[in-house]
Structure formats: C-alpha cells, structure tokens
Coordinates of C-alpha atoms and ligand atoms in Angstrom, one line a residue:
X1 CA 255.0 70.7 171.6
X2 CA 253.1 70.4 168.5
X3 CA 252.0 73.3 167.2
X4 CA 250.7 74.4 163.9
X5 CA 251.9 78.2 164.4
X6 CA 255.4 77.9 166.6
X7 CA 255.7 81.5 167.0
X8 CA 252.7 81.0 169.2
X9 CA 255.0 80.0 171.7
X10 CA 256.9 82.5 173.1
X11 CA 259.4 82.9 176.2
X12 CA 259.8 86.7 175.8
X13 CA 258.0 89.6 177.1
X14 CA 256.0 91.5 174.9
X15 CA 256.9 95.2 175.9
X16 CA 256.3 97.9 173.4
X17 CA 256.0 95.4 170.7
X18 CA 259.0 93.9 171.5
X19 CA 259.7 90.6 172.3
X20 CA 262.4 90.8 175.5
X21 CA 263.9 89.1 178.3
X22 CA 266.0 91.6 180.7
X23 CA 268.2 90.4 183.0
X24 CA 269.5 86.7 182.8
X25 CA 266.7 85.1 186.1
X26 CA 264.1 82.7 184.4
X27 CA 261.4 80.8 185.7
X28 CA 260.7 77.0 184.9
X29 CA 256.8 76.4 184.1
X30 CA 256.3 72.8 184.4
X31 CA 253.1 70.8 182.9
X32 CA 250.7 69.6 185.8
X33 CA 249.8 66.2 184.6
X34 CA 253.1 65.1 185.3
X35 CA 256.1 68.2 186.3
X36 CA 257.8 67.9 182.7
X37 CA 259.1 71.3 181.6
X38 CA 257.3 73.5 179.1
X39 CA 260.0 76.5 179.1
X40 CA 261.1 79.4 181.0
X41 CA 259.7 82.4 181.1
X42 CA 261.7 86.0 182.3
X43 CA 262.1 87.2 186.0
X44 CA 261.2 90.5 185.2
X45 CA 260.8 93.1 188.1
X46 CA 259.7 97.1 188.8
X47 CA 261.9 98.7 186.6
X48 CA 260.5 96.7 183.2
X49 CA 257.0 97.3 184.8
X50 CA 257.8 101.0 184.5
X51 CA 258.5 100.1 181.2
X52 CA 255.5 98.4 180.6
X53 CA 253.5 101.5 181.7
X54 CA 255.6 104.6 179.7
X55 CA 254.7 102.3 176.4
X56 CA 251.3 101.6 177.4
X57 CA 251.0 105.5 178.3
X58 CA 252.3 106.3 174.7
X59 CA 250.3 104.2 172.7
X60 CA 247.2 105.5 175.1
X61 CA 247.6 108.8 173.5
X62 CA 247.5 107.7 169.8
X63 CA 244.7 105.1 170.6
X64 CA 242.6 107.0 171.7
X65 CA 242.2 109.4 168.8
X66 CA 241.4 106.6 166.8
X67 CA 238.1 105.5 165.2
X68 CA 236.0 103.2 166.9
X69 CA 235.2 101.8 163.6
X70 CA 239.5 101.3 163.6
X71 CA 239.5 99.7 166.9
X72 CA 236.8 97.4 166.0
X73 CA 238.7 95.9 162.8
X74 CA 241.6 95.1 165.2
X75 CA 240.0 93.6 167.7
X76 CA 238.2 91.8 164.9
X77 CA 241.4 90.5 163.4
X78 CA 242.5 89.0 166.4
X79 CA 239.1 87.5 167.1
X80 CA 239.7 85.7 164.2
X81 CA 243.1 84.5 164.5
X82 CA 242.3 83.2 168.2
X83 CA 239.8 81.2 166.3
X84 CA 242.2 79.7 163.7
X85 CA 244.4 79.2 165.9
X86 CA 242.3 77.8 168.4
X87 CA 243.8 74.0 168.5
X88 CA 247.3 75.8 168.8
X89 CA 246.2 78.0 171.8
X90 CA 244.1 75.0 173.5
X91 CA 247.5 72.7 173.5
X92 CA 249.5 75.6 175.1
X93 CA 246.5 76.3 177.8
X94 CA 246.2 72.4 178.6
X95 CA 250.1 72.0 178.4
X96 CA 250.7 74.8 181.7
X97 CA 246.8 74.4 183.0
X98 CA 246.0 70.9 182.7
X99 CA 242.6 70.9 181.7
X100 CA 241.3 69.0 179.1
X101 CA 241.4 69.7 175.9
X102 CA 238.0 70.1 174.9
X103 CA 237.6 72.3 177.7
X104 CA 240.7 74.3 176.9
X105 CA 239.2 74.7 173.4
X106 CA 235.8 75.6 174.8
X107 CA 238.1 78.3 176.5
X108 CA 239.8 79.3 173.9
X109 CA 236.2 79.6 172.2
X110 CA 234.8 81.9 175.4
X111 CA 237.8 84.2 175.1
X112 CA 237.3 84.5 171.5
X113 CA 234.1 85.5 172.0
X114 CA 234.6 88.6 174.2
X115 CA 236.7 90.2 171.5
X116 CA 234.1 89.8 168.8
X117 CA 231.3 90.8 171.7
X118 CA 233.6 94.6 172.1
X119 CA 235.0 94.8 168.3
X120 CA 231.4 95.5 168.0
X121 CA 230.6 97.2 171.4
X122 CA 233.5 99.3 170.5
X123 CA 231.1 101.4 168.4
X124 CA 228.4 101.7 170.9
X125 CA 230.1 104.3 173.6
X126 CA 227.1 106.3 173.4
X127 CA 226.7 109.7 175.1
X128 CA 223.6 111.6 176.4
X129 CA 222.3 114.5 176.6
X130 CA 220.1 115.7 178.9
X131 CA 217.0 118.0 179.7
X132 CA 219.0 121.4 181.1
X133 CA 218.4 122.9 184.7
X134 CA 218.3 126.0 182.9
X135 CA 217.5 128.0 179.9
X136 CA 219.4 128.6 177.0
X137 CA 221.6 125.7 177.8
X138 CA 222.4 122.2 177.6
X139 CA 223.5 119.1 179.6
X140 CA 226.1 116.8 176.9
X141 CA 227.6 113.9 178.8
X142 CA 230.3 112.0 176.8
X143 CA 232.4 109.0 177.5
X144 CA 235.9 109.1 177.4
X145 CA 238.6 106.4 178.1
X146 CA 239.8 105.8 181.4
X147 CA 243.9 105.5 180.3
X148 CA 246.3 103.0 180.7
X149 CA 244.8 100.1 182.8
X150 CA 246.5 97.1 184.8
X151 CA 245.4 93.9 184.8
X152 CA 246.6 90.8 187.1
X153 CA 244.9 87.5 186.1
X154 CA 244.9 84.2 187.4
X155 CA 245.6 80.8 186.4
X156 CA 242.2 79.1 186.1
X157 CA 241.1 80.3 182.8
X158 CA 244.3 81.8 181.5
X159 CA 242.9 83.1 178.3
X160 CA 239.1 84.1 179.1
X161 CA 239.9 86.0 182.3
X162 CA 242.5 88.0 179.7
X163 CA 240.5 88.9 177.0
X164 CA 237.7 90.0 179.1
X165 CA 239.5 92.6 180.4
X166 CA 241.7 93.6 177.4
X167 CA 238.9 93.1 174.7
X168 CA 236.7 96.3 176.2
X169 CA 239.6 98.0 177.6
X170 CA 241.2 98.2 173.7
X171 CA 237.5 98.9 172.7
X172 CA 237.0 101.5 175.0
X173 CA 240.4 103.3 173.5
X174 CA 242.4 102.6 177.0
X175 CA 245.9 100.9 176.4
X176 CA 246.7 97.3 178.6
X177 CA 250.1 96.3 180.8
X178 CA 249.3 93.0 181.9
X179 CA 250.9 90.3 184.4
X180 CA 249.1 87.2 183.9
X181 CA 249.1 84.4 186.6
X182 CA 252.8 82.6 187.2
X183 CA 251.4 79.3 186.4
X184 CA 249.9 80.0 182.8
X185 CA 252.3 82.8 181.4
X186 CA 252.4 80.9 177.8
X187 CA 248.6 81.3 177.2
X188 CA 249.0 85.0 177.3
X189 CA 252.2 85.6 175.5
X190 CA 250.5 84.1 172.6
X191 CA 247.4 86.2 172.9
X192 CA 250.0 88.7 172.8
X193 CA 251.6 87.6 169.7
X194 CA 248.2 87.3 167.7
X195 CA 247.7 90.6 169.0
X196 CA 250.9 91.8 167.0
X197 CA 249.7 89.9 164.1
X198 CA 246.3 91.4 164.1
X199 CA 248.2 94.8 163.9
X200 CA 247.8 96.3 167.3
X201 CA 250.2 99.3 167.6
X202 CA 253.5 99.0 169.7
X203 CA 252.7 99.4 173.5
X204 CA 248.8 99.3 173.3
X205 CA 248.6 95.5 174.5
X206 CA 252.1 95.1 177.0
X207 CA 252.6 91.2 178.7
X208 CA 255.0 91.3 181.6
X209 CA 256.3 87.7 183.5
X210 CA 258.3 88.1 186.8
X211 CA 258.0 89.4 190.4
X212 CA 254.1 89.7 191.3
X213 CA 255.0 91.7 194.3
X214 CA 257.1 94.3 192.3
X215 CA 255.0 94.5 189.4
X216 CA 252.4 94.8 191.2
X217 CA 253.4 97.9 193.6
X218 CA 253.7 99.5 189.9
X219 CA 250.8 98.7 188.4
X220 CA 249.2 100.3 191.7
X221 CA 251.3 103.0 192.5
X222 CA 252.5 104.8 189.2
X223 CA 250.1 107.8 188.8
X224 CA 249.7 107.0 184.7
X225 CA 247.7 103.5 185.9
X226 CA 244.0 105.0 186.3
X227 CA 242.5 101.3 186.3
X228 CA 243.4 98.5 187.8
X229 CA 241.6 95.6 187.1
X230 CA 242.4 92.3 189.1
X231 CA 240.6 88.6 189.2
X232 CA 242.0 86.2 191.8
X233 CA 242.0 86.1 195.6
X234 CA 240.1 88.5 197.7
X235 CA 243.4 88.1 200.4
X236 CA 245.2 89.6 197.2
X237 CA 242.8 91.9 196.0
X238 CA 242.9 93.3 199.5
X239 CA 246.4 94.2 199.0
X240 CA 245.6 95.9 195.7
X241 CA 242.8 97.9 196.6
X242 CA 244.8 99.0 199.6
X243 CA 248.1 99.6 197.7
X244 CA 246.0 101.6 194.9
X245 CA 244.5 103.9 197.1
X246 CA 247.2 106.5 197.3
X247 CA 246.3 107.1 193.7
X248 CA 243.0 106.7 193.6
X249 CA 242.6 104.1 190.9
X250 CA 239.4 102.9 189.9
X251 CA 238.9 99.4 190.3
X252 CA 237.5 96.0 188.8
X253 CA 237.6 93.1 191.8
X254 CA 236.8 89.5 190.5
X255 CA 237.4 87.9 193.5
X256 CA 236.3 84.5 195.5
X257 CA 233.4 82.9 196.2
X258 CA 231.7 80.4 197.7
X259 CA 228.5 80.0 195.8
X260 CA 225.0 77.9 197.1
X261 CA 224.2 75.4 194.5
X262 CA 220.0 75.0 196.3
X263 CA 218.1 72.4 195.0
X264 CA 214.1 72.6 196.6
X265 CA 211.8 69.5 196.8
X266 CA 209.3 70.8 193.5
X267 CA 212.7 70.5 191.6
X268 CA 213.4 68.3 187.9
X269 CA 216.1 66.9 189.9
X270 CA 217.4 65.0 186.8
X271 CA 218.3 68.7 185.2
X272 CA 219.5 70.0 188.5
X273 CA 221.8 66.9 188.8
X274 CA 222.9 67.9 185.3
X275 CA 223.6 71.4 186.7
X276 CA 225.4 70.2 189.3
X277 CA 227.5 68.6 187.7
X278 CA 228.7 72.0 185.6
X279 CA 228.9 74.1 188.2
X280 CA 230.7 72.1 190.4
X281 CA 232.9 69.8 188.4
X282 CA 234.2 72.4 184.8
X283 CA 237.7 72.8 185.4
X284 CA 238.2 70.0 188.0
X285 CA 236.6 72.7 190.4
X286 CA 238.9 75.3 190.0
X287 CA 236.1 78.4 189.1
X288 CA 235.6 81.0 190.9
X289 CA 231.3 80.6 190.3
X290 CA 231.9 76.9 191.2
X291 CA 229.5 75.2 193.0
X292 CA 230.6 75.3 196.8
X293 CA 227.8 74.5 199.1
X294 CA 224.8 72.5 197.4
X295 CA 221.8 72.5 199.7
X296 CA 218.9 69.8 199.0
X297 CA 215.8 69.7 200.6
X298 CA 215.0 66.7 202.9
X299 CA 212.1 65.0 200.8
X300 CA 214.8 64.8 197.6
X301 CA 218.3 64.4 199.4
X302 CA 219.0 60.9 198.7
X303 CA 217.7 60.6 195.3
X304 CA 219.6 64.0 194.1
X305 CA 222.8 62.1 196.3
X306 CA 222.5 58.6 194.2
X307 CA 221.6 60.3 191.0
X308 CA 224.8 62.3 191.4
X309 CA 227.4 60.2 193.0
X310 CA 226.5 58.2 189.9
X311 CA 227.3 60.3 187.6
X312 CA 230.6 61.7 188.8
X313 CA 231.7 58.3 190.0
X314 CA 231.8 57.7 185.8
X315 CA 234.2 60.6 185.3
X316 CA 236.9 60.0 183.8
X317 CA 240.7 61.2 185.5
X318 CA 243.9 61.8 183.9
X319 CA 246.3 63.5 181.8
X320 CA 244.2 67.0 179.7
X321 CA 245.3 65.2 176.4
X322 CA 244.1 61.5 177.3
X323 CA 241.2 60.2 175.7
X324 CA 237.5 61.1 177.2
X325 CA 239.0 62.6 180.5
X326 CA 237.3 65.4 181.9
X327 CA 238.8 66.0 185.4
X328 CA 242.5 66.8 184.7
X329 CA 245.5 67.5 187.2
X330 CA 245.2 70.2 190.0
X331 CA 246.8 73.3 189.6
X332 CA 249.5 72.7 192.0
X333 CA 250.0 70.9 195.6
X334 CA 248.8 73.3 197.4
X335 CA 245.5 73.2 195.7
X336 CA 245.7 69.1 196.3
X337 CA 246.0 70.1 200.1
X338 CA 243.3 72.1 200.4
X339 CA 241.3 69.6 198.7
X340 CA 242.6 67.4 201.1
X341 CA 242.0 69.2 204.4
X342 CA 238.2 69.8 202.9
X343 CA 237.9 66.4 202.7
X344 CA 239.4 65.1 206.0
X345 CA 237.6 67.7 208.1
X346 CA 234.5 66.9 206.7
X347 CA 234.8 63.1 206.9
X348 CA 236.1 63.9 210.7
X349 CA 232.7 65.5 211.8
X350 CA 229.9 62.9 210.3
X351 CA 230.1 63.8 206.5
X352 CA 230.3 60.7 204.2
X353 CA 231.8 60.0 201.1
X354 CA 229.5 58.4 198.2
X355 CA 232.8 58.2 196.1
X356 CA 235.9 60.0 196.1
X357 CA 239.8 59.4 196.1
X358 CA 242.6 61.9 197.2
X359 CA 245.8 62.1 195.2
X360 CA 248.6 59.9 195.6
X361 CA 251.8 61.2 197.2
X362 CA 253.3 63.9 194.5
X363 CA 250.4 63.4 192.2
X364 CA 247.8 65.9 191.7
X365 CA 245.5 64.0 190.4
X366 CA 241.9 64.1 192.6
X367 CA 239.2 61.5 192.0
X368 CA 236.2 63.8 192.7
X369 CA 234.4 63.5 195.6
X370 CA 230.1 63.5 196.4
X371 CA 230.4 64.1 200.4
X372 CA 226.9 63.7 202.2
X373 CA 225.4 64.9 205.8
X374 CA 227.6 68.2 205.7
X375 CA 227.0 70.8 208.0
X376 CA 227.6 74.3 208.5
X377 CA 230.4 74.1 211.0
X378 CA 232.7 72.3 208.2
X379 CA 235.8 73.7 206.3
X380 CA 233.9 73.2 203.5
X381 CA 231.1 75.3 204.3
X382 CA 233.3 78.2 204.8
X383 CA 235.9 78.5 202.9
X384 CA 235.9 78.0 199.1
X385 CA 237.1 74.6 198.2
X386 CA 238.6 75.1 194.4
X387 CA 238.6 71.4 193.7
X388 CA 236.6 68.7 192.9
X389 CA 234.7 68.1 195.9
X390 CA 230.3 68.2 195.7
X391 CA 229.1 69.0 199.5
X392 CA 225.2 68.1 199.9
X393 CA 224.1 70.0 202.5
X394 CA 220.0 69.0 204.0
X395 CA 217.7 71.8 204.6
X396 CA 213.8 72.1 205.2
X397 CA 212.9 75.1 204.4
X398 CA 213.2 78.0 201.8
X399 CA 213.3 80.7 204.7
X400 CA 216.0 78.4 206.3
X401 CA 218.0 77.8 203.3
X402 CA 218.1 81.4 202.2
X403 CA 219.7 82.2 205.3
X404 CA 222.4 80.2 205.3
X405 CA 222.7 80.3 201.6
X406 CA 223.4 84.2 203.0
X407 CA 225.8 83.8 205.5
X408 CA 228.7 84.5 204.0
X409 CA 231.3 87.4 202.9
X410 CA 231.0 85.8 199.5
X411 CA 228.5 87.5 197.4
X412 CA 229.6 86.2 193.7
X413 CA 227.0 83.0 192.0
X414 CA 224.1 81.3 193.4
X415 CA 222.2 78.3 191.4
X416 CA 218.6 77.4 192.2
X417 CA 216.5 74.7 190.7
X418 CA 212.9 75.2 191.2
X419 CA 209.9 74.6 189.3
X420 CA 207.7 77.4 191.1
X421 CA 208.2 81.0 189.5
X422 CA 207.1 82.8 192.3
X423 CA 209.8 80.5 194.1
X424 CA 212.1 81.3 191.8
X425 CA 211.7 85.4 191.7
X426 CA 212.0 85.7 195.6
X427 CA 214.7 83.1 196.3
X428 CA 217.1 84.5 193.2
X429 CA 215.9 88.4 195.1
X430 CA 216.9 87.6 198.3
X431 CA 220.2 86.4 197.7
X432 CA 223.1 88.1 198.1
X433 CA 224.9 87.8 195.2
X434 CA 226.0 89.1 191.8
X435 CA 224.7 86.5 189.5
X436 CA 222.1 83.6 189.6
X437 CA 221.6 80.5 188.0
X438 CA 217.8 79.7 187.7
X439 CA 217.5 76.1 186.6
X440 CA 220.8 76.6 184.9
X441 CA 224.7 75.7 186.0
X442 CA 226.3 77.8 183.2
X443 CA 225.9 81.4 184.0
X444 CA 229.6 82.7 182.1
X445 CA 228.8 84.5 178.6
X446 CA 230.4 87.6 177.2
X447 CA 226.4 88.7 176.7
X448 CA 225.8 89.1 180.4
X449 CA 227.2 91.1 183.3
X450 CA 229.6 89.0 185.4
X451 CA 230.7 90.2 188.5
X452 CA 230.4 89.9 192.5
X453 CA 229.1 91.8 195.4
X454 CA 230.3 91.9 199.6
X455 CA 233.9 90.5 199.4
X456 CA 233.7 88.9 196.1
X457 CA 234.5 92.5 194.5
X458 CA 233.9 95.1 192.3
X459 CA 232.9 95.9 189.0
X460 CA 231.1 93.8 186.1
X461 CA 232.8 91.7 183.0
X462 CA 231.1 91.4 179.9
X463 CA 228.1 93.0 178.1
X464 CA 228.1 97.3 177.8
X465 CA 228.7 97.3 181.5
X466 CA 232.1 95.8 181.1
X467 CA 233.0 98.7 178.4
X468 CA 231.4 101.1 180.8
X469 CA 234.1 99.8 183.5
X470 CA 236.9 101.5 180.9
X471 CA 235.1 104.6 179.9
X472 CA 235.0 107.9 182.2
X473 CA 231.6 110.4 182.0
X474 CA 232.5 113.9 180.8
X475 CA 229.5 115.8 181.7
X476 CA 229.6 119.5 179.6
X477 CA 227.3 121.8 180.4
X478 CA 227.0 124.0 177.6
X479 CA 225.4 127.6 178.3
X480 CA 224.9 131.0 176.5
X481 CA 223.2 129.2 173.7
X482 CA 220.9 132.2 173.2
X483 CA 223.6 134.6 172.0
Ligands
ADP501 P1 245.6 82.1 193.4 O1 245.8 81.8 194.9 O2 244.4 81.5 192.8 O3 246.9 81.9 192.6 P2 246.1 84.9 193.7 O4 245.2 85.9 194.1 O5 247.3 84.6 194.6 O6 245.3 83.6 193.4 O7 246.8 85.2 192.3 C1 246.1 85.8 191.3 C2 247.1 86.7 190.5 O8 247.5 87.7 191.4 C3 248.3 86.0 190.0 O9 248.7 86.6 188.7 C4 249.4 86.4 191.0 O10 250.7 86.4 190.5 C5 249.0 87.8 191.4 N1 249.5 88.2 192.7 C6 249.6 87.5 193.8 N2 250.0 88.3 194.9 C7 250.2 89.6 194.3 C8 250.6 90.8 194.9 N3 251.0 91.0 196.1 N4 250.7 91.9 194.0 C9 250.3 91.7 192.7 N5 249.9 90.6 192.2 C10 249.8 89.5 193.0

C-alpha cells in the first residue's frame, strides 16, 4: 500500500490512546476487488470493551468541563488533517470497501465535512429560558452532555457513517467507544490516529476490532453507556434496542430502507434519469437511501426505461483503482447472492432485463442491472436490494402510487420528480418517510437532518438536531427570586 502518511495504517486498537492488540486471535481483511490481504486486525472481546468504556468514562469527565471554544479547535484540527490526508484515507477506504476512488475521496470529503459542520456547532448548545408559571421565579433550561456513547457502524461508508456520530458527540462534550463494521476496520483506525494527532485527550475517541456479539452486549449493557448510537440492519438494531433496554439507553437507529424513487408523467425525465442514476447506482448500490423501487408513470415508462438502460449500460465495472470505473466489487458474497436472488425472482415472474450481468463464480463483480414490468409481489419490491439493480415499476396514478410507495415498514428516503408544486408539496407530505428528494437524488449533507421513521429507526444525523441527539435538557426552575 502506498501511502503518503504510513502511520495511517494501523493494526492496533486504539484504547485510551494506546495503540494495542490483546490476546494473540487476528482477523484477515481481504481487498474485494480480488481477496488479496490488506492485514489483520485484533480479536478483541468483552473484557477490552470494558476497557474501552472505563477510558471513555474518564476522559468524559474532563471533557466535559472543557470549553466549547476548546472542543471546537480539536475537532477543527482533525478536520483538517482528514483533508490532507485525504488521498491517504481514500486508498485505505477503497483498499477494504472497493469503491472507487473518486468516490472514496468524495467520502473522505463528506466525513470531513461533518467535523468542520460540529467544530463550529460545538459552540451553539444554546439554552433557554422561559416565561415562569409563577412569580418571583424562573424557568432556565440548559443542555448538558449525554456521557459516554457507543457507536456500531457499518461497512458502506466506513468513514462518513463514523464521523457523523463522533463529530457531535465530541462537540457535544460526550466521550466515543466505537466498533466499526468487520469489513472496513482500517478506515477507522486511521480516523483514530488523526484523532491522536489533532490532540484529542487519551480515552475521549476509543476504536475497538473483534467479537460484534461481545462488544456489543457491553456497549448495551454497562450502566456508564447512556447512548448508543447504531447504523446498519434493522434485524440488528432490533437486538440492540432490545439488549439496551435494561439500561435505558437513549438511542440513534440508522437503519434499512427501501426507498420509492417516483417519477410522474409532467416530469424533466432527462434530470430524473440523472437522479436515478445517483440514487440508485453511488456505491454500486450499497446505501442505505438507495433507490429501491422506482415507479414511472405509464405515459413516460419506456422513454425513462431507454433513456436509463442507456446510461447504466455505459458504466464502467472493475477494480476501485482502475481507470474511469464507477461500479466497483460488492462487499462480499453474500451481498452478490442477494443481488442474485433479486434478480432471478424477478426475471422468473415477467420482469425483463434492459441490461444486466450477474457475477462470475467467486467474483463479486455485478454488471448493473435496469429490470422492467416489476410488480409488487417481487423480492425486489420488498426487501431492500443493496446492489446494483434499477426496478421500474408502472403506475397510473398519484393516489395509486402513493400507496404503494407507502406500503412498507421502511420509512427512510423517497425521491420524486415532478414539475407541479402543488404535486410536489402533497406527494413529499404524504409519504412516510424521513427524508425527500424533490427533483433531486442526493439528499446526504452534514447541513440537513438525516434520519428514518417506522422501522428504518430513530434519531437524526447532521445539522443542530444531530448535536441535540448528544445533549440532555436540564430544566432549573429557579424560585425565591424576590428575597
Ligand atoms: P450488514 O448486514 O450490512 O453488515 P449489520 O447490521 O449486520 O449490517 O452490521 C452493522 C454493524 O453491526 C457491524 O459493525 C456489525 O459488526 C455490527 N453487528 C452485527 N451484529 C451485531 C450484534 N449482535 N451486536 C452488536 N453489533 C453487531
């Protein structure tokens, strides 16, 4: 591996500013693009998890008697270093994730920006104070920080789904113990070590590689955890919520979805092809937001189809480092064979493929797919799909596509294109979901409020809403104030 700054790669832990591996177990991480090994990272189980939480409980109590103005220089120091060195962090992401480059320095780019978004949030945890109930007195509402939180991230973007929980977490004065997906540990071990370089006290910002299950009981168990905040699966975020009840943690859910991409007749169809293509195809698919179900109305069906199928028919496949290619490797097999049982179960029952190409045996490279006359009984109407694979599904009517644009336990993005406001306003009201895409396909930005409702979770990322998820209200009333 080529890097600029070596130390960025590290095999260690990061526990209480120490870089550790306990107990001899490893685990291999292998690229991808094509199963060569990148390095081993530590087995590590309850007992350094416990670790991870009595430094992270330690370094709470010092943090949070700091300045905000003092929190905001550090987090602004390590905003900076992820941006110089954001070609060295972009190899490591592509190296363990497989996307492609650009789009793993475009990552790198969205994580930076959440720490510079709460270096400068971190002074805004305003109070209140309110009109009293009664004379003589006053109602003073503070905010406080939550404690130590836990965070459990996934693999798809291994450096934004980080640093937009740790970024208002440290702004908010809370300290972090964090197990990031077993796919992409590298990514966030060196996060961890620019977070050392950018001067972050011992135990404020802990890394922890090993046994999910294990770590995981701790992070929801051990009374000194009062957040937990999770993005993956909603099977596994299940598991957590129920696990953390005992406690009573507060929680932030980022879970699946299974978003409508709905494209109505009065559409520019040329810019909602565009948006397609964004929502459904960044990261080979592999976004939680991603495009799952795109419904077209009848009068524009086959022009949308062509114009699409087009377009992703010209994308290029292959390794995250080659030259021009935008769809790299799937995560792993298993995300090839859900891909592949998408695709077969549609193709079964009617659907057809405009273009398209499964992986070859032990490959996990997936041409991507356009898939016409879908309907509602398919896999791929139901479940979400995490590959590249576009669904066009025909509707009628606005009354009839809301509905089953509705009927769903997912609740995260929805896109629309439409060029009637009215249109717009009801159909984006009506829909059950956290976000919406009007006439755009790129909803993420550390500006904005990201975050699901039904089973797609709980809690908001980004903007003062995703500080707010870290702060507790204090409310004081303060009486006697006549004597
Ligand atoms: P995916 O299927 O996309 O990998 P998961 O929800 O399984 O999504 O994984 C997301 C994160 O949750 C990963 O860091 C994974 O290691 C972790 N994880 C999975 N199962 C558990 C569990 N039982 N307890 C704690 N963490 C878990």
């Amino acid at each position: 591996m080529q890097l600029k700054y070596s130390a960025l790669f590290q095999q260690q832990c990061f526990i209480n500013g120490e870089w550790l591996s306990i107990g001899g177990e490893k685990e291999v991480i292998t690229n991808p693009s094509n199963g060569e090994v990148i390095g081993h990272v530590p087995v590590m189980g309850a007992n350094a998890a416990t670790q991870c939480v009595d430094a992270a409980h330690q370094a709470f109590e010092q943090w949070r008697q700091t300045t905000a103005n003092h929190r905001a220089d550090i987090l602004r120091k390590w905003y900076e270093l992820m941006v110089e060195h954001s070609d060295d962090l972009a190899t490591i992401l592509t190296l363990e994730q497989g996307k492609p480059f650009a789009e793993a320095k475009g990552e790198i780019a969205y994580a930076a920006s959440f720490v510079q978004w709460y270096s400068e949030e971190a002074r805004r945890a305003y109070g209140e104070i309110m009109p009293s109930h009664r004379p003589h007195s006053k109602i003073v509402v503070t905010k406080q920080p939550i404690g130590v939180v836990a965070a459990i991230t996934p693999w798809n973007f291994p450096a934004a789904m980080i640093t937009r929980k740790a970024a208002p977490a440290i702004a908010a004065g809370c300290a972090m113990v964090l197990k990031p997906a077993p796919e992409t540990p590298f990514t966030a071990l060196a996060l961890a070590k620019l977070a050392e370089d950018a001067g972050m006290p011992k135990g404020l910002f802990n890394v922890i590689t090993g046994d999910a299950i294990a770590i995981g009981s701790v992070f929801t168990t051990d009374k000194r955890v009062r957040k937990v905040s999770f993005t993956g699966s909603t099977h596994v975020g299940k598991i957590l919520m129920n696990q953390s009840a005992s406690t009573i943690k507060k929680m932030a859910l980022e879970l699946g979805g299974n978003a409508p991409f709905i494209v109505f007749d009065d559409a520019d169809i040329d810019a909602a092809v565009e948006g397609a293509m964004i929502a459904k195809f960044r990261n080979a698919g592999q976004t939680c937001v991603c495009a799952n179900r795109i419904f077209v109305h009848d009068a524009v069906y086959d022009e949308f189809a062509n114009k699409l199928a087009k377009k992703v028919s010209a994308l290029k496949v292959g390794d995250g480092f080659a030259d021009q290619v935008v769809i790299g490797p799937l995560i792993n097999a298993g995300a090839v064979a859900k891909v592949q049982a998408h695709v077969s179960d549609a193709l079964e029952k009617g659907a057809k493929a405009l273009c398209g190409r499964l992986a070859d045996k032990g490959q996990l490279f997936v041409e991507p797919f356009v898939l016409t006359e879908m309907d509602d009984e398919m896999l791929a109407a139901n479940e979400e799909t995490f590959g590249p694979v576009a669904p066009l599904f025909r509707f009628y009517d606005e009354t009839e596509v809301l509905e089953r644009a509705n009927n769903t336990e997912s609740g995260l993005a929805a896109y629309i294109y439409t060029r009637s406001l009215g249109r717009a306003w009801r159909v984006a009201d009506a829909l059950e979901v956290g976000m919406v895409g009007i006439n755009e396909g790129l909803i993420s930005t550390a500006a904005a409020p990201f975050g699901g409702i039904k089973e797609s979770g709980l809690g908001r990322e980004g903007s003062h809403h995703g500080m707010d998820e870290f702060l507790e209200m204090k409310y004081m009333l303060m009486g006697g104030l006549d004597q």
